[in-house]
Coordinates of N, CA and C in Angstrom, one line a residue:
M1151 N -24.2 230.8 169.3 CA -25.6 230.9 168.7 C -25.5 231.0 167.2
K1152 N -26.3 230.4 166.5 CA -26.3 230.5 165.0 C -26.7 231.9 164.6
P1153 N -26.0 232.5 163.6 CA -26.3 233.8 163.2 C -27.7 234.0 162.7
W1154 N -28.3 233.0 162.0 CA -29.6 233.1 161.5 C -30.7 233.2 162.6
L1155 N -30.4 232.5 163.7 CA -31.4 232.5 164.8 C -31.4 233.9 165.4
W1156 N -30.2 234.5 165.6 CA -30.2 235.9 166.1 C -30.8 236.9 165.2
L1157 N -30.7 236.7 163.9 CA -31.4 237.6 162.9 C -32.9 237.5 163.0
L1158 N -33.4 236.3 163.4 CA -34.8 236.2 163.6 C -35.3 237.0 164.8
I1159 N -34.5 237.0 165.8 CA -34.8 237.8 167.0 C -34.8 239.3 166.7
M1160 N -33.8 239.7 165.9 CA -33.6 241.1 165.6 C -34.6 241.6 164.6
G1161 N -35.4 240.7 164.0 CA -36.3 241.2 163.0 C -37.6 241.8 163.5
G1162 N -37.8 241.9 164.8 CA -39.1 242.4 165.3 C -40.0 241.4 165.7
W1163 N -41.3 241.8 165.9 CA -42.3 240.8 166.2 C -42.5 239.7 165.2
P1164 N -42.8 240.1 163.9 CA -42.9 239.0 162.9 C -41.6 239.0 162.1
P1165 N -40.9 237.9 161.9 CA -41.2 236.6 162.5 C -40.8 236.5 164.0
M1166 N -41.5 235.6 164.7 CA -41.1 235.4 166.1 C -40.2 234.3 166.3
V1167 N -39.3 234.4 167.2 CA -38.3 233.3 167.5 C -39.1 232.1 168.0
V1168 N -38.9 231.0 167.4 CA -39.5 229.8 167.9 C -38.4 228.9 168.5
A1169 N -38.3 228.9 169.8 CA -37.2 228.1 170.5 C -37.9 227.2 171.5
T1170 N -37.6 225.9 171.4 CA -38.2 225.0 172.3 C -37.3 224.8 173.6
C1171 N -37.9 225.0 174.7 CA -37.2 224.9 176.0 C -37.0 223.4 176.3
P1172 N -35.8 223.0 176.8 CA -35.6 221.6 177.1 C -36.3 221.2 178.3
K1173 N -36.3 219.9 178.6 CA -36.8 219.3 179.8 C -35.7 218.7 180.6
P1174 N -35.0 219.5 181.5 CA -33.9 219.0 182.2 C -34.3 218.0 183.3
P1175 N -33.5 217.1 183.6 CA -33.8 216.1 184.7 C -33.7 216.9 186.1
A1176 N -34.6 216.5 187.0 CA -34.7 217.2 188.3 C -33.5 216.7 189.1
D1177 N -33.1 217.6 190.0 CA -32.0 217.3 190.9 C -32.6 216.9 192.3
E1178 N -33.8 217.4 192.5 CA -34.4 217.1 193.9 C -35.9 217.4 193.8
T1179 N -36.7 216.7 194.6 CA -38.1 216.9 194.7 C -38.3 217.4 196.2
V1180 N -39.0 218.6 196.3 CA -39.2 219.3 197.6 C -40.6 219.5 197.9
T1181 N -40.9 220.0 199.1 CA -42.2 220.3 199.5 C -42.3 221.8 199.8
V1182 N -43.3 222.5 199.2 CA -43.4 223.9 199.3 C -44.2 224.3 200.6
R1183 N -43.6 225.2 201.4 CA -44.3 225.6 202.6 C -44.9 227.0 202.5
H1184 N -44.3 227.9 201.7 CA -44.8 229.2 201.6 C -44.4 229.9 200.3
I1185 N -45.3 230.6 199.7 CA -45.0 231.4 198.5 C -44.7 232.9 198.9
V1186 N -43.5 233.3 198.8 CA -43.1 234.7 199.2 C -43.7 235.7 198.2
D1187 N -43.3 235.5 197.0 CA -43.8 236.3 195.9 C -43.8 235.5 194.6
G1188 N -43.8 236.2 193.5 CA -43.9 235.5 192.2 C -42.6 234.7 191.8
D1189 N -41.5 235.0 192.4 CA -40.3 234.2 192.0 C -39.5 233.6 193.2
T1190 N -40.1 233.6 194.4 CA -39.4 233.1 195.6 C -40.4 232.2 196.4
V1191 N -39.9 231.1 196.8 CA -40.7 230.2 197.7 C -39.8 229.7 198.9
I1192 N -40.5 229.3 199.9 CA -39.8 228.7 201.1 C -40.2 227.3 201.2
L1193 N -39.3 226.4 201.3 CA -39.5 225.0 201.4 C -39.8 224.5 202.8
Q1194 N -40.3 223.3 203.0 CA -40.7 222.8 204.3 C -39.5 222.7 205.2
N1195 N -38.3 222.5 204.6 CA -37.1 222.4 205.5 C -36.5 223.8 205.7
G1196 N -37.1 224.9 205.3 CA -36.7 226.2 205.6 C -35.8 226.9 204.5
R1197 N -35.4 226.1 203.5 CA -34.6 226.7 202.4 C -35.4 227.7 201.6
V1198 N -34.8 228.8 201.2 CA -35.4 229.8 200.3 C -35.0 229.5 198.9
I1199 N -35.9 229.4 198.0 CA -35.6 229.1 196.6 C -36.0 230.3 195.8
R1200 N -35.0 230.9 195.1 CA -35.2 232.0 194.1 C -35.2 231.4 192.7
F1201 N -36.3 231.6 192.0 CA -36.3 231.0 190.6 C -35.4 231.8 189.7
I1202 N -34.8 231.0 188.8 CA -33.9 231.5 187.8 C -34.7 231.9 186.6
G1203 N -34.4 233.1 186.0 CA -34.9 233.4 184.7 C -36.0 234.5 184.7
I1204 N -36.5 234.9 185.8 CA -37.6 235.9 185.9 C -37.5 236.8 187.1
D1205 N -37.9 238.0 186.9 CA -37.9 238.9 188.0 C -39.3 239.5 188.2
T1206 N -40.1 238.9 189.0 CA -41.5 239.4 189.2 C -41.5 240.6 190.0
P1207 N -42.6 241.4 189.9 CA -42.7 242.7 190.6 C -42.6 242.5 192.1
E1208 N -42.0 243.5 192.8 CA -41.8 243.4 194.2 C -43.0 244.0 195.0
F1209 N -43.1 243.4 196.2 CA -44.1 243.9 197.2 C -43.6 245.1 198.0
N1210 N -42.3 245.3 198.0 CA -41.6 246.3 198.8 C -42.0 246.3 200.2
K1211 N -42.0 245.1 200.8 CA -42.4 245.0 202.2 C -41.5 245.7 203.2
H1212 N -40.2 245.9 202.8 CA -39.2 246.5 203.7 C -39.0 247.9 203.4
S1213 N -39.9 248.6 202.7 CA -39.9 250.0 202.5 C -41.3 250.6 202.5
K1214 N -41.4 251.9 202.4 CA -42.6 252.6 202.4 C -43.3 252.7 201.0
L1215 N -42.6 252.1 200.0 CA -43.1 252.1 198.7 C -44.3 251.2 198.5
A1216 N -45.2 251.5 197.7 CA -46.3 250.6 197.4 C -45.8 249.4 196.6
A1217 N -46.6 248.3 196.6 CA -46.3 247.2 195.8 C -46.2 247.5 194.3
E1218 N -45.3 246.9 193.6 CA -45.2 247.2 192.2 C -46.4 246.6 191.4
F1219 N -46.7 247.2 190.3 CA -47.8 246.6 189.4 C -47.5 245.2 189.0
G1220 N -48.4 244.3 189.3 CA -48.3 242.9 188.9 C -47.8 242.0 190.0
A1221 N -47.4 242.6 191.2 CA -46.9 241.7 192.3 C -48.0 240.7 192.8
D1222 N -49.2 241.2 193.0 CA -50.3 240.3 193.5 C -50.6 239.2 192.5
A1223 N -50.7 239.7 191.2 CA -51.0 238.7 190.1 C -50.0 237.6 190.0
A1224 N -48.7 237.9 190.1 CA -47.7 236.9 190.0 C -47.7 235.9 191.2
R1225 N -47.9 236.4 192.4 CA -48.0 235.5 193.5 C -49.2 234.7 193.5
R1226 N -50.4 235.2 193.1 CA -51.6 234.4 193.0 C -51.4 233.3 192.0
W1227 N -50.8 233.6 190.8 CA -50.6 232.6 189.8 C -49.8 231.5 190.3
L1228 N -48.7 231.8 191.0 CA -47.8 230.8 191.6 C -48.5 230.0 192.7
Q1229 N -49.3 230.6 193.5 CA -50.0 229.9 194.5 C -51.0 228.9 193.9
N1230 N -51.6 229.2 192.8 CA -52.5 228.2 192.1 C -51.7 227.1 191.5
K1231 N -50.5 227.4 191.0 CA -49.7 226.3 190.4 C -49.0 225.4 191.4
I1232 N -48.5 226.0 192.5 CA -47.8 225.2 193.5 C -48.3 225.6 194.9
P1233 N -49.5 225.2 195.2 CA -50.0 225.6 196.5 C -49.2 225.0 197.7
K1234 N -49.4 225.6 198.9 CA -48.8 225.1 200.1 C -48.9 223.6 200.3
G1235 N -47.8 223.0 200.5 CA -47.8 221.5 200.7 C -47.6 220.7 199.5
S1236 N -47.5 221.4 198.3 CA -47.3 220.6 197.1 C -45.9 220.2 196.9
R1237 N -45.7 219.2 196.1 CA -44.4 218.7 195.8 C -43.9 219.4 194.5
L1238 N -42.6 219.8 194.5 CA -42.1 220.5 193.4 C -40.7 220.0 193.1
K1239 N -40.5 219.7 191.8 CA -39.2 219.3 191.3 C -38.3 220.5 190.9
L1240 N -37.0 220.4 191.3 CA -36.1 221.5 191.1 C -34.9 221.1 190.4
V1241 N -34.4 222.0 189.5 CA -33.1 221.8 188.9 C -32.2 223.0 189.3
F1242 N -31.2 222.7 190.0 CA -30.4 223.8 190.6 C -29.5 224.4 189.5
G1243 N -29.2 225.7 189.6 CA -28.3 226.4 188.7 C -26.9 226.0 188.8
V1244 N -26.1 226.4 187.8 CA -24.7 226.2 187.9 C -24.1 226.8 189.1
E1245 N -24.6 228.0 189.3 CA -24.3 228.7 190.6 C -25.5 228.5 191.5
R1246 N -25.3 227.9 192.6 CA -26.5 227.4 193.4 C -27.0 228.4 194.5
R1247 N -26.2 229.4 194.9 CA -26.6 230.3 195.9 C -26.3 231.7 195.4
D1248 N -27.2 232.7 195.9 CA -26.9 234.1 195.6 C -26.3 234.8 196.8
D1249 N -26.1 236.1 196.6 CA -25.5 236.9 197.7 C -26.3 236.9 199.0
Y1250 N -27.6 236.6 198.9 CA -28.5 236.6 200.0 C -28.7 235.2 200.7
G1251 N -28.0 234.3 200.2 CA -28.1 232.9 200.7 C -29.2 232.1 200.1
R1252 N -30.0 232.6 199.2 CA -31.0 231.9 198.6 C -30.5 230.8 197.6
W1253 N -31.2 229.7 197.5 CA -30.9 228.7 196.5 C -31.5 229.1 195.2
L1254 N -30.7 229.0 194.1 CA -31.1 229.4 192.8 C -31.4 228.1 192.0
A1255 N -32.7 228.1 191.5 CA -33.1 226.8 190.9 C -34.2 227.1 189.8
H1256 N -34.3 226.1 188.9 CA -35.4 226.0 187.9 C -36.5 225.2 188.5
P1257 N -37.7 225.7 188.7 CA -38.8 224.8 189.1 C -39.4 224.2 187.8
L1258 N -39.9 222.9 188.0 CA -40.4 222.2 186.9 C -41.9 222.0 187.1
T1259 N -42.7 221.9 185.9 CA -44.1 221.6 186.0 C -44.2 220.1 186.2
V1260 N -45.5 219.6 186.4 CA -45.7 218.2 186.5 C -45.3 217.4 185.3
N1261 N -45.3 218.1 184.1 CA -44.9 217.5 182.9 C -43.4 217.6 182.6
G1262 N -42.6 218.2 183.6 CA -41.2 218.3 183.4 C -40.7 219.5 182.7
D1263 N -41.7 220.4 182.3 CA -41.3 221.6 181.6 C -40.8 222.7 182.6
L1264 N -40.0 223.6 182.1 CA -39.5 224.7 182.9 C -40.7 225.6 183.3
L1265 N -41.0 225.8 184.5 CA -42.2 226.6 184.9 C -42.0 228.0 184.6
V1266 N -40.8 228.5 184.6 CA -40.6 229.9 184.3 C -41.0 230.3 182.8
T1267 N -40.9 229.3 181.9 CA -41.4 229.6 180.6 C -42.8 230.0 180.5
A1268 N -43.7 229.3 181.2 CA -45.1 229.7 181.3 C -45.3 231.0 182.0
M1269 N -44.5 231.3 183.0 CA -44.6 232.6 183.7 C -44.2 233.8 182.8
L1270 N -43.1 233.6 182.0 CA -42.8 234.6 181.1 C -43.8 234.8 180.0
E1271 N -44.4 233.7 179.5 CA -45.5 233.8 178.5 C -46.7 234.5 179.0
Q1272 N -47.0 234.5 180.3 CA -48.1 235.1 180.9 C -47.8 236.6 181.3
G1273 N -46.5 237.0 181.1 CA -46.2 238.4 181.4 C -46.1 238.6 182.9
L1274 N -45.8 237.6 183.7 CA -45.7 237.7 185.2 C -44.5 238.5 185.6
G1275 N -43.5 238.7 184.7 CA -42.3 239.4 185.0 C -41.4 239.4 183.8
P1276 N -40.4 240.2 183.8 CA -39.5 240.2 182.7 C -38.4 239.2 182.9
L1277 N -37.8 238.8 181.8 CA -36.6 237.9 181.8 C -35.5 238.6 182.6
L1278 N -34.8 237.8 183.4 CA -33.6 238.3 184.1 C -32.7 237.1 184.3
L1279 N -31.5 237.2 183.8 CA -30.5 236.2 183.9 C -29.2 236.7 184.4
I1280 N -28.5 235.9 185.2 CA -27.2 236.3 185.7 C -26.3 235.1 185.5
P1281 N -25.3 235.3 184.6 CA -24.4 234.2 184.3 C -23.7 233.7 185.6
P1282 N -23.4 232.4 185.7 CA -23.5 231.4 184.6 C -24.9 230.7 184.5
N1283 N -25.9 231.2 185.2 CA -27.2 230.6 185.2 C -28.1 231.2 184.0
D1284 N -27.6 231.0 182.8 CA -28.3 231.6 181.6 C -28.4 230.6 180.5
D1285 N -28.5 229.3 180.8 CA -28.6 228.3 179.7 C -29.8 228.4 178.8
Y1286 N -30.9 228.8 179.3 CA -32.1 228.7 178.5 C -32.6 230.1 178.0
W1287 N -31.7 231.0 177.8 CA -32.1 232.4 177.5 C -32.8 232.5 176.1
R1288 N -32.5 231.6 175.2 CA -33.1 231.7 173.8 C -34.6 231.4 173.9
C1289 N -35.0 230.3 174.5 CA -36.4 230.0 174.6 C -37.2 231.0 175.5
W1290 N -36.5 231.5 176.5 CA -37.2 232.4 177.5 C -37.3 233.8 176.8
L1291 N -36.4 234.2 176.0 CA -36.5 235.5 175.3 C -37.7 235.4 174.4
A1292 N -37.9 234.3 173.7 CA -39.0 234.1 172.8 C -40.4 234.2 173.6
A1293 N -40.4 233.5 174.8 CA -41.6 233.5 175.6 C -41.9 235.0 176.1
E1294 N -40.9 235.7 176.5 CA -41.1 237.1 176.9 C -41.6 237.9 175.7
Q1295 N -41.0 237.7 174.5 CA -41.5 238.5 173.4 C -43.0 238.3 173.1
R1296 N -43.4 237.0 173.2 CA -44.8 236.8 173.0 C -45.7 237.5 174.0
A1297 N -45.3 237.6 175.2 CA -46.1 238.3 176.2 C -46.1 239.8 175.9
R1298 N -44.9 240.4 175.5 CA -44.8 241.8 175.1 C -45.7 242.1 173.9
Q1299 N -45.7 241.2 173.0 CA -46.5 241.4 171.7 C -48.0 241.6 172.1
H1300 N -48.4 240.8 173.0 CA -49.8 240.8 173.4 C -50.1 241.6 174.6
R1301 N -49.1 242.3 175.1 CA -49.3 243.2 176.3 C -49.9 242.5 177.4
L1302 N -49.4 241.4 177.8 CA -49.9 240.6 178.9 C -49.1 241.0 180.2
G1303 N -49.9 241.0 181.3 CA -49.2 241.1 182.6 C -48.5 242.4 182.8
V1304 N -47.2 242.4 183.2 CA -46.4 243.6 183.4 C -46.2 244.4 182.2
W1305 N -46.4 243.8 181.0 CA -46.2 244.6 179.8 C -47.4 245.5 179.4
Q1306 N -48.4 245.5 180.3 CA -49.5 246.5 180.1 C -49.0 247.9 180.6
A1307 N -48.1 247.9 181.5 CA -47.6 249.2 182.0 C -46.5 249.8 181.1
P1308 N -46.4 251.1 181.1 CA -45.4 251.8 180.3 C -44.0 251.4 180.8
L1309 N -43.0 251.4 179.9 CA -41.6 251.1 180.3 C -41.0 252.3 181.1
T1310 N -39.9 252.0 181.8 CA -39.3 253.0 182.6 C -38.7 254.2 181.9
D1311 N -38.7 255.3 182.5 CA -38.0 256.5 182.0 C -36.5 256.4 182.2
V1312 N -35.7 256.6 181.2 CA -34.3 256.4 181.3 C -33.7 257.3 182.3
S1313 N -34.3 258.5 182.6 CA -33.7 259.5 183.4 C -33.5 259.0 184.9
S1314 N -34.2 258.0 185.3 CA -34.2 257.5 186.7 C -33.0 256.7 187.1
G1315 N -32.3 256.1 186.1 CA -31.1 255.4 186.4 C -31.4 254.0 187.0
G1316 N -30.4 253.2 187.3 CA -30.6 251.9 187.8 C -30.9 250.9 186.7
W1317 N -31.3 249.7 187.1 CA -31.7 248.6 186.2 C -33.0 249.0 185.5
Q1318 N -33.0 249.0 184.1 CA -34.2 249.5 183.4 C -34.5 248.7 182.2
L1319 N -35.8 248.7 181.9 CA -36.4 248.1 180.6 C -36.8 249.3 179.8
L1320 N -36.3 249.4 178.6 CA -36.6 250.6 177.8 C -37.0 250.2 176.4
Q1321 N -37.8 251.1 175.8 CA -38.0 251.0 174.3 C -37.7 252.4 173.8
T1322 N -36.7 252.4 172.9 CA -36.2 253.7 172.4 C -35.8 253.6 171.0
R1323 N -35.2 254.7 170.4 CA -34.8 254.7 169.0 C -33.4 255.0 168.9
V1324 N -32.8 254.6 167.8 CA -31.4 254.9 167.5 C -31.3 256.3 167.0
V1325 N -30.5 257.1 167.6 CA -30.3 258.5 167.1 C -29.0 258.6 166.3
Q1326 N -28.0 257.9 166.7 CA -26.7 257.9 166.0 C -26.2 256.4 166.0
P1327 N -26.2 255.8 164.8 CA -25.7 254.4 164.7 C -24.2 254.3 164.8
W1328 N -23.7 253.1 164.9 CA -22.3 252.9 164.9 C -21.7 253.5 163.6
P1329 N -20.7 254.3 163.7 CA -20.1 255.0 162.5 C -19.3 254.1 161.5
G1330 N -19.0 252.8 162.0 CA -18.3 251.9 161.1 C -16.9 251.7 161.6
S1331 N -16.4 252.4 162.6 CA -15.0 252.1 163.1 C -15.0 252.6 164.5
G1332 N -14.0 252.1 165.3 CA -13.8 252.5 166.7 C -14.7 251.6 167.5
R1333 N -14.8 252.0 168.8 CA -15.6 251.2 169.8 C -17.1 251.1 169.3
L1334 N -17.6 249.9 169.6 CA -19.0 249.7 169.1 C -20.0 250.3 170.1
K1335 N -20.5 251.5 169.8 CA -21.4 252.2 170.6 C -22.5 252.8 169.7
L1336 N -23.7 253.0 170.3 CA -24.8 253.7 169.6 C -25.3 254.8 170.6
E1337 N -25.8 255.9 170.0 CA -26.5 256.9 170.7 C -28.0 256.7 170.5
L1338 N -28.7 256.6 171.6 CA -30.1 256.4 171.6 C -30.9 257.6 172.2
E1339 N -32.2 257.6 172.0 CA -33.0 258.6 172.7 C -32.9 258.4 174.2
G1340 N -33.0 259.5 174.9 CA -32.9 259.3 176.4 C -32.5 260.6 177.1
P1341 N -31.3 261.1 176.9 CA -30.2 260.6 176.0 C -29.4 259.5 176.6
L1342 N -29.2 258.4 175.8 CA -28.6 257.2 176.3 C -27.5 256.7 175.3
T1343 N -26.3 256.4 175.8 CA -25.2 255.8 175.1 C -25.2 254.3 175.4
V1344 N -25.2 253.5 174.4 CA -25.1 252.0 174.6 C -23.7 251.6 174.1
M1345 N -23.0 250.8 174.9 CA -21.7 250.3 174.6 C -21.8 248.8 174.6
A1346 N -21.1 248.2 173.6 CA -21.0 246.7 173.5 C -19.8 246.3 174.4
G1347 N -20.1 245.4 175.4 CA -19.1 244.9 176.3 C -18.3 243.8 175.6
K1348 N -17.2 243.4 176.3 CA -16.3 242.4 175.7 C -17.0 241.0 175.7
Q1349 N -18.0 240.8 176.6 CA -18.6 239.5 176.6 C -19.7 239.3 175.6
L1350 N -20.1 240.4 174.9 CA -21.2 240.3 174.0 C -20.8 239.4 172.8
P1351 N -21.5 238.4 172.4 CA -21.2 237.5 171.3 C -21.1 238.2 170.0
A1352 N -20.3 237.6 169.1 CA -20.1 238.2 167.8 C -21.4 238.4 167.0
A1353 N -22.3 237.5 167.0 CA -23.6 237.6 166.3 C -24.4 238.8 166.8
A1354 N -24.4 239.0 168.1 CA -25.1 240.1 168.7 C -24.4 241.4 168.3
R1355 N -23.1 241.5 168.3 CA -22.3 242.6 167.9 C -22.6 243.0 166.5
A1356 N -22.7 242.0 165.6 CA -23.0 242.2 164.2 C -24.4 242.9 164.1
S1357 N -25.4 242.4 164.9 CA -26.7 243.0 164.8 C -26.7 244.4 165.2
L1358 N -25.9 244.8 166.2 CA -25.9 246.2 166.6 C -25.3 247.0 165.5
K1359 N -24.3 246.5 164.8 CA -23.6 247.3 163.8 C -24.6 247.6 162.6
K1360 N -25.6 246.7 162.4 CA -26.5 246.9 161.3 C -27.7 247.9 161.6
L1361 N -27.8 248.3 162.8 CA -28.9 249.2 163.2 C -28.7 250.6 162.5
R1362 N -29.8 251.2 162.1 CA -29.7 252.5 161.5 C -30.5 253.6 162.2
R1363 N -30.3 254.8 161.9 CA -31.0 255.9 162.6 C -32.5 255.7 162.5
G1364 N -33.2 255.8 163.6 CA -34.7 255.7 163.7 C -35.1 254.3 164.0
D1365 N -34.2 253.3 164.0 CA -34.6 251.9 164.3 C -35.0 251.9 165.8
R1366 N -36.1 251.1 166.1 CA -36.6 251.0 167.5 C -36.0 249.8 168.2
L1367 N -35.6 249.9 169.4 CA -35.0 248.8 170.2 C -35.7 248.7 171.5
F1368 N -35.9 247.4 171.9 CA -36.2 247.1 173.3 C -34.8 246.7 173.9
I1369 N -34.5 247.4 175.0 CA -33.2 247.2 175.6 C -33.3 247.2 177.1
R1370 N -32.5 246.4 177.8 CA -32.5 246.4 179.2 C -31.1 246.3 179.8
G1371 N -30.9 246.9 181.0 CA -29.6 246.9 181.6 C -29.5 247.9 182.7
R1372 N -28.4 248.0 183.3 CA -28.1 249.0 184.3 C -27.7 250.3 183.7
V1373 N -28.5 251.3 184.0 CA -28.2 252.7 183.4 C -27.5 253.5 184.5
R1374 N -26.4 254.2 184.1 CA -25.7 255.0 185.0 C -25.2 256.3 184.3
A1375 N -24.8 257.2 185.0 CA -24.3 258.5 184.4 C -23.1 258.2 183.5
S1376 N -23.1 258.8 182.4 CA -21.9 258.6 181.5 C -20.8 259.5 181.9
P1377 N -19.6 258.9 182.2 CA -18.4 259.6 182.7 C -18.1 260.8 181.8
G1378 N -18.3 260.7 180.5 CA -17.9 261.8 179.6 C -19.0 262.7 179.2
G1379 N -20.2 262.4 179.8 CA -21.3 263.3 179.4 C -22.2 263.7 180.6
R1380 N -21.6 263.8 181.8 CA -22.3 264.2 183.0 C -22.9 265.6 182.8
Q1381 N -22.2 266.5 182.2 CA -22.7 267.9 182.1 C -23.8 268.0 181.2
H1382 N -24.0 267.0 180.3 CA -25.1 267.0 179.3 C -26.2 266.1 179.8
G1383 N -26.1 265.4 180.9 CA -27.1 264.5 181.4 C -27.2 263.2 180.7
R1384 N -26.1 262.8 180.0 CA -26.2 261.6 179.2 C -26.0 260.4 180.2
Q1385 N -26.6 259.3 179.8 CA -26.6 258.0 180.6 C -25.9 257.0 179.7
L1386 N -25.4 256.0 180.4 CA -24.6 254.9 179.8 C -25.2 253.5 180.2
L1387 N -25.3 252.6 179.2 CA -25.8 251.3 179.4 C -24.8 250.3 178.7
W1388 N -24.3 249.3 179.4 CA -23.4 248.3 178.7 C -24.2 247.1 178.4
L1389 N -23.9 246.6 177.2 CA -24.5 245.4 176.7 C -23.5 244.3 176.7
N1390 N -23.7 243.2 177.6 CA -22.8 242.1 177.7 C -23.4 240.8 177.3
H1391 N -24.8 240.8 177.1 CA -25.5 239.5 176.8 C -26.5 239.7 175.8
P1392 N -26.7 238.8 174.9 CA -27.6 238.9 173.7 C -29.1 239.1 174.1
W1393 N -29.5 238.6 175.3 CA -30.9 238.7 175.7 C -31.2 240.1 176.2
Q1394 N -30.2 241.0 176.2 CA -30.5 242.4 176.7 C -31.1 243.3 175.7
F1395 N -31.2 242.9 174.4 CA -31.8 243.8 173.4 C -32.3 243.0 172.2
Y1396 N -33.3 243.7 171.6 CA -33.7 243.2 170.2 C -34.4 244.4 169.5
Q1397 N -34.4 244.3 168.2 CA -35.1 245.3 167.5 C -36.6 245.0 167.4
V1398 N -37.4 246.1 167.4 CA -38.9 245.9 167.3 C -39.4 246.6 166.1
E1399 N -40.6 246.3 165.7 CA -41.1 246.8 164.4 C -41.4 248.3 164.5
Q1400 N -41.3 249.0 163.4 CA -41.5 250.4 163.4 C -43.0 250.8 163.6

């Protein structure tokens, strides 16, 4: 990724990243039988398709938990876009199946655009990418940022408390920036330690190094107990992908 493009992302809401999503050629045209939720559909032939790039709120049908905020809205939106019996063009991911046997694909609009782009812009769910199916993260991050800026959909709700652990979306501040030598890590409010993983690109690492005390970050990832800070309740989050964080305005 070009360094100047990453700096635009790190600059906060203004200026906003302007990245045009491509129009990839379809691999297959299918018939929709059922909309499971905002990011999963069942086809006429029984295949289950999980959309790449978004994680819409869960209905929690297999637990006693209530449906997450925004689950109904995401499914209704998708039912209006691709109702039962409609034809849908799909572009399959580099990795075609997940651990649950679902097919991983990009649904396309009638104009050939990536449907998930519109879903992210409406705030129907946050961006979620699992390599190697992460080709379009730049334009999708921009779409998500626009929804966050206008507090659309799921972004109306407050972000997760870091103390709960697991996969989280957080907005927090830098307490202790990178000191200039040693492993690239930052101490954030929470208390949360952020570590740069080996897979994090050089441009993203450079952006982390420039952060100063008090800078605000939107950050996402799997939070776990810090091995060296269990007695102090510290948590740890690894950054391996550039779409996991960006700086927001003060």
